[in-house]
Coordinates of C-alpha atoms and ligand atoms in Angstrom, one line a residue:
X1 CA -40.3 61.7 -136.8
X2 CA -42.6 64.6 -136.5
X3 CA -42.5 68.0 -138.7
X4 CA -44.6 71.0 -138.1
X5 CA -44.7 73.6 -140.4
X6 CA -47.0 76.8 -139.2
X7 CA -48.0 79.6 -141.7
X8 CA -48.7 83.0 -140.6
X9 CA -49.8 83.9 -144.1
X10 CA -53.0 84.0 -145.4
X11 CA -52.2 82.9 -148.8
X12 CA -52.7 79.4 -149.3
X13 CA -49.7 79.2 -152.6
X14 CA -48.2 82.4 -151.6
X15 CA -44.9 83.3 -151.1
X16 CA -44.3 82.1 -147.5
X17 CA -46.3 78.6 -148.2
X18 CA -43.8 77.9 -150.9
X19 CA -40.8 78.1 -148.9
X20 CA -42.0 76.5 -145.8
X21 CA -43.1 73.4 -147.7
X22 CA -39.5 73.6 -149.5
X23 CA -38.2 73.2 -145.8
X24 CA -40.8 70.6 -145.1
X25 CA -39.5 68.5 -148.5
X26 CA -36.2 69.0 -147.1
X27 CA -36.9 67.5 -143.7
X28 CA -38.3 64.8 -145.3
X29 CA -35.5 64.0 -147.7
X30 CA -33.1 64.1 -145.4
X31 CA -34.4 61.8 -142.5
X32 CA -36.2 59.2 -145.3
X33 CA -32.5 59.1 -146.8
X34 CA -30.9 58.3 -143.1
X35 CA -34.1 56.1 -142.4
X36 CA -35.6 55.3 -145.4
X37 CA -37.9 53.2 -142.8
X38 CA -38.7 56.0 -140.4
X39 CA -42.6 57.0 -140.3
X40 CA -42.1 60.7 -141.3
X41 CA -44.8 62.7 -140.1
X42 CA -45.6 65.8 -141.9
X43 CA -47.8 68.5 -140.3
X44 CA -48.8 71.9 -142.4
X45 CA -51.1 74.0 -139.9
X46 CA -52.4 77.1 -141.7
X47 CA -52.7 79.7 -138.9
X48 CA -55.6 81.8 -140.4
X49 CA -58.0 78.5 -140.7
X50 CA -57.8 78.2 -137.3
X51 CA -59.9 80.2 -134.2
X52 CA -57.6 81.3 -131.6
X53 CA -57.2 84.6 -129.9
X54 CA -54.0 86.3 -128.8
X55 CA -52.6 86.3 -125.3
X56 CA -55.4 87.0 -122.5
X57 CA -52.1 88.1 -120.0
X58 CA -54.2 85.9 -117.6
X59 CA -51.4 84.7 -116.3
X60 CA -52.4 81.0 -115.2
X61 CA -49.4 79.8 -116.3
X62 CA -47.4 81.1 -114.1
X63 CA -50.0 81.1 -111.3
X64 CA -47.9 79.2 -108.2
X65 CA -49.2 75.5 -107.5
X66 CA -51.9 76.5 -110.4
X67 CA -53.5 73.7 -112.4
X68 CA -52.2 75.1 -115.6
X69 CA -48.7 76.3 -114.6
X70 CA -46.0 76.0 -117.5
X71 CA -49.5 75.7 -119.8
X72 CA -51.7 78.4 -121.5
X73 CA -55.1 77.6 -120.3
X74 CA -56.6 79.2 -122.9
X75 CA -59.2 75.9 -124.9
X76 CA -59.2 77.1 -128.3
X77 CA -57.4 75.5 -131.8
X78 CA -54.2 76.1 -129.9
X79 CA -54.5 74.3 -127.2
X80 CA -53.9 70.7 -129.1
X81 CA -51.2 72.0 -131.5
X82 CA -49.0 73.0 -128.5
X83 CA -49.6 70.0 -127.1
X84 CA -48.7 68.2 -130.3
X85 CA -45.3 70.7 -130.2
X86 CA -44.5 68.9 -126.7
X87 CA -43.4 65.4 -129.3
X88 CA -42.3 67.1 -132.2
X89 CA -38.9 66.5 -133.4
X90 CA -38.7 70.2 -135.3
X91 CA -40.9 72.9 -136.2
X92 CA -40.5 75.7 -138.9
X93 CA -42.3 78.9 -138.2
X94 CA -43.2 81.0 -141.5
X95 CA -44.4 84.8 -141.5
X96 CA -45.0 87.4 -144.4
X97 CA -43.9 90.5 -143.1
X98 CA -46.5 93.2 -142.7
X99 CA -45.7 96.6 -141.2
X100 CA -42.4 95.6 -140.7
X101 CA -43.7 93.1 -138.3
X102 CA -44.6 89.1 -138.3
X103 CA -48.1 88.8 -139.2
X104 CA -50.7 89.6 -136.2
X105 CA -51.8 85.6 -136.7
X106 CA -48.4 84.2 -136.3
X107 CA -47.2 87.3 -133.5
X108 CA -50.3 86.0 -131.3
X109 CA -49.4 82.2 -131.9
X110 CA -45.6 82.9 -130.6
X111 CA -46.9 84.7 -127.7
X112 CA -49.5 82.2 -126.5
X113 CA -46.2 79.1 -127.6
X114 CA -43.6 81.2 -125.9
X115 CA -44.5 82.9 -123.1
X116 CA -46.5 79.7 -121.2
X117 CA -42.9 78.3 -121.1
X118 CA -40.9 81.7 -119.8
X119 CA -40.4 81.8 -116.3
X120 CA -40.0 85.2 -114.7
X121 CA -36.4 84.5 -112.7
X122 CA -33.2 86.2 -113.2
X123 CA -32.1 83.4 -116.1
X124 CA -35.3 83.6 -117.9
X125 CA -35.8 80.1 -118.1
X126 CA -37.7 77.7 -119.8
X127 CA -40.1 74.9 -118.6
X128 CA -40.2 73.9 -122.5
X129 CA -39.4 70.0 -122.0
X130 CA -38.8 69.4 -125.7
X131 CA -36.1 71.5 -126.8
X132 CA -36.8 70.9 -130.8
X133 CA -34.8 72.7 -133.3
X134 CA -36.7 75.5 -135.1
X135 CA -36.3 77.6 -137.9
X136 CA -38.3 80.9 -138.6
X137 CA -38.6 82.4 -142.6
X138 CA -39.8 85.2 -143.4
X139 CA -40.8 86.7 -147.1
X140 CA -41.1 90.3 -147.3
X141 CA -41.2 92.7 -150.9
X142 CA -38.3 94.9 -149.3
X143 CA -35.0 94.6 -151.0
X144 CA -32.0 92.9 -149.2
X145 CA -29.8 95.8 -149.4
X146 CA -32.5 98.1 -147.6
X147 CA -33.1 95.3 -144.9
X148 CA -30.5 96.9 -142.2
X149 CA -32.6 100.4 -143.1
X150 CA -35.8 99.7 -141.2
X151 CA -36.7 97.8 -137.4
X152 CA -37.3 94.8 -138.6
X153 CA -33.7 93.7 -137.8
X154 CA -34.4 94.2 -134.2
X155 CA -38.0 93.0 -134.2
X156 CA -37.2 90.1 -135.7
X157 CA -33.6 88.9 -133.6
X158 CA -35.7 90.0 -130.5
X159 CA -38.5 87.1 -131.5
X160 CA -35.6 84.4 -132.6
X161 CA -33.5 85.2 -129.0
X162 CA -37.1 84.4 -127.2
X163 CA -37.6 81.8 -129.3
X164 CA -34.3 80.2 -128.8
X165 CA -34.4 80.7 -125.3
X166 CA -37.5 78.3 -124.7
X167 CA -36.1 75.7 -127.0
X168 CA -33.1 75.6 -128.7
X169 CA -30.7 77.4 -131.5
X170 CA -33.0 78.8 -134.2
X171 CA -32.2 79.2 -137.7
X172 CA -33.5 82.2 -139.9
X173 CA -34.2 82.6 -143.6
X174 CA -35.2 85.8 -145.2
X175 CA -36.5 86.2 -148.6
X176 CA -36.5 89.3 -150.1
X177 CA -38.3 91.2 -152.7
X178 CA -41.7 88.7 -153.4
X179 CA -43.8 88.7 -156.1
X180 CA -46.7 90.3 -154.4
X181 CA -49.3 90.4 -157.2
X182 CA -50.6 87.9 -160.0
X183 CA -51.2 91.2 -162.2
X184 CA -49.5 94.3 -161.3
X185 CA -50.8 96.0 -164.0
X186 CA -54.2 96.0 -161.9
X187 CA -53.3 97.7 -158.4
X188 CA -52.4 101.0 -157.9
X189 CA -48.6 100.8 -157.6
X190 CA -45.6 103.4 -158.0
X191 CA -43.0 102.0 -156.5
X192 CA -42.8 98.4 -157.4
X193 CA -41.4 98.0 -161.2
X194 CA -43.2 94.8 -162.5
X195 CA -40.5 93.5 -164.6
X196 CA -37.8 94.1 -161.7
X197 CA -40.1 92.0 -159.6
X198 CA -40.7 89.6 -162.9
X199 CA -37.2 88.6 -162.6
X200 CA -36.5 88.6 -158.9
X201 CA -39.3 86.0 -159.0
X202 CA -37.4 83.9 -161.7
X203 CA -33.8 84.3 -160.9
X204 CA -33.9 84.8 -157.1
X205 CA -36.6 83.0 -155.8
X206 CA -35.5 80.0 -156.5
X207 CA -32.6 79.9 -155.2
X208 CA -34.3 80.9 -151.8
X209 CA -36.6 77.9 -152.0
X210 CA -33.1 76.1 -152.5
X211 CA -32.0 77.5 -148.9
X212 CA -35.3 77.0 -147.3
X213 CA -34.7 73.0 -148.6
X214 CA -31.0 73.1 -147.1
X215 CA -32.5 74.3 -144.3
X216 CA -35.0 71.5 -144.1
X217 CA -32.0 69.1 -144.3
X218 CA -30.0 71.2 -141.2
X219 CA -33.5 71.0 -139.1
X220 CA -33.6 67.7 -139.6
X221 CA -29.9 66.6 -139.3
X222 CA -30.3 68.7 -135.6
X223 CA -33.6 66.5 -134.9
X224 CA -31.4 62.9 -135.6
X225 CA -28.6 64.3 -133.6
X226 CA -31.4 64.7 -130.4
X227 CA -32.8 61.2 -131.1
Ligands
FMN301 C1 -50.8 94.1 -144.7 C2 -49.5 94.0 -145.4 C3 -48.4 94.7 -144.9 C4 -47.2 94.5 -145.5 N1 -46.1 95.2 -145.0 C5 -44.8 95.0 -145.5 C6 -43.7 95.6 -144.9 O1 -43.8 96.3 -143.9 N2 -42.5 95.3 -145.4 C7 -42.3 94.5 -146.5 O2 -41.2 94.3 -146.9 N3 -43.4 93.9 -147.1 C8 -44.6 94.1 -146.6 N4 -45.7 93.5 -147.2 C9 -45.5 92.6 -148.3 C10 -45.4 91.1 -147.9 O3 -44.7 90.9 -146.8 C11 -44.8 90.2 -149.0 O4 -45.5 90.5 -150.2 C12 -44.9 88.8 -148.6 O5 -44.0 88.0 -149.4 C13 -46.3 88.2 -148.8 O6 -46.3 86.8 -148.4 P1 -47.4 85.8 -149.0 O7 -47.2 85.7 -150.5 O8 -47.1 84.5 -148.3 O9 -48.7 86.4 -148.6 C14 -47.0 93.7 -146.7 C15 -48.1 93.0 -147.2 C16 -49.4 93.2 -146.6 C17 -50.6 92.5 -147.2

């Protein structure tokens, strides 16, 4: 069984990096509990260490009778982690949000992933051979209640219903309200209270890295059903 967990942040023991690798423990759990002698392959793959550009809009991969159609062309750090994606059993993609947005790192990795696999017909179809269930979290300082408030609703069910198109159902975890400082006593800051924050980050948050676990287990469960 093969995992890939991909950060968009560029905290290494930030926010987003504890949650995915909650939903990487939970993959792991649950297949090594079904198949306590299944090889369990986990893969972390920290976005910002890696050189890649965005989409070039090229367009080889969709270039008729081209040598790279259904395959972006581009030879960077990419190019082998999609190919990896092409025998992974699930993937979780994780993204801090920033300007109400996925990070520009993880935005330009779902574009280069997504669109080589989009065909321009009526149906929108996918040449995406591998159909492996995803999940995409997403940690972000704004409270719950003032999610439905901003865009990001949109933005982010547009990226899932692309995402879901090229492979299969995607799950989604949000996590509210992060801890965004070590000390917030020494960054200018009016509109964050410190000791709300305090105790969002120990009442709350762990009971999202609890539902990022579960939804290591569901991600996994999915993969077993597709063995
Ligand atoms: C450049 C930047 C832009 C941000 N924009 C937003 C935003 O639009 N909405 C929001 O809720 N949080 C925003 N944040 C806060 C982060 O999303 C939040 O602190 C997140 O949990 C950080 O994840 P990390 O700990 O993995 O880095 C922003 C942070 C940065 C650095």
């Amino acid at each position: 069984m093969k995992f890939y967990a991909i950060n968009g942040s560029p905290r290494k023991a930030g926010n987003t990096v504890q949650v995915l690798k909650k939903v990487e423990s939970g993959f792991y759990d649950e297949v090594h509990e079904k198949f306590p002698n299944e090889k369990i392959e986990l893969n972390f793959i920290n976005l910002y260490s890696l050189n890649y550009t965005s989409c070039r809009s090229c367009f080889s991969c969709k270039r008729l009778n081209g040598k790279s159609y259904g395959h972006c062309i581009i030879n960077d750090d990419l190019k082998e982690i999609f190919r990896d994606l092409e025998t992974a059993d699930a993937m979780v993609l994780g993204s801090p949000i920033y300007l109400m947005d996925v990070s520009g790192e993880m935005k330009s990795f779902i574009d280069r992933l997504i669109f080589q696999y989009l065909v321009y017909d009526e149906n929108n179809s996918s040449l995406a051979e591998n159909k492996l269930p995803t999940a995409c979290v997403y940690t972000m300082n704004i409270k719950k209640e003032d999610y439905d408030k901003f865009s990001l609703p949109y933005t982010l069910n547009n990226l899932e219903s692309f995402i879901s198109n090229i492979f299969s159902k995607v799950y989604s975890l949000k996590v509210f309200d992060t801890y965004q400082f070590k000390d917030y006593s020494k960054f200018k800051n009016s509109i964050f209270d410190e000791e709300e924050k305090l105790q969002q980050k120990l009442n709350q948050f762990p009971k999202d890295l609890d539902e990022a676990y579960n939804l290591g287990r569901k991600l996994a469960k999915d993969a077993i059903n597709n063995l």
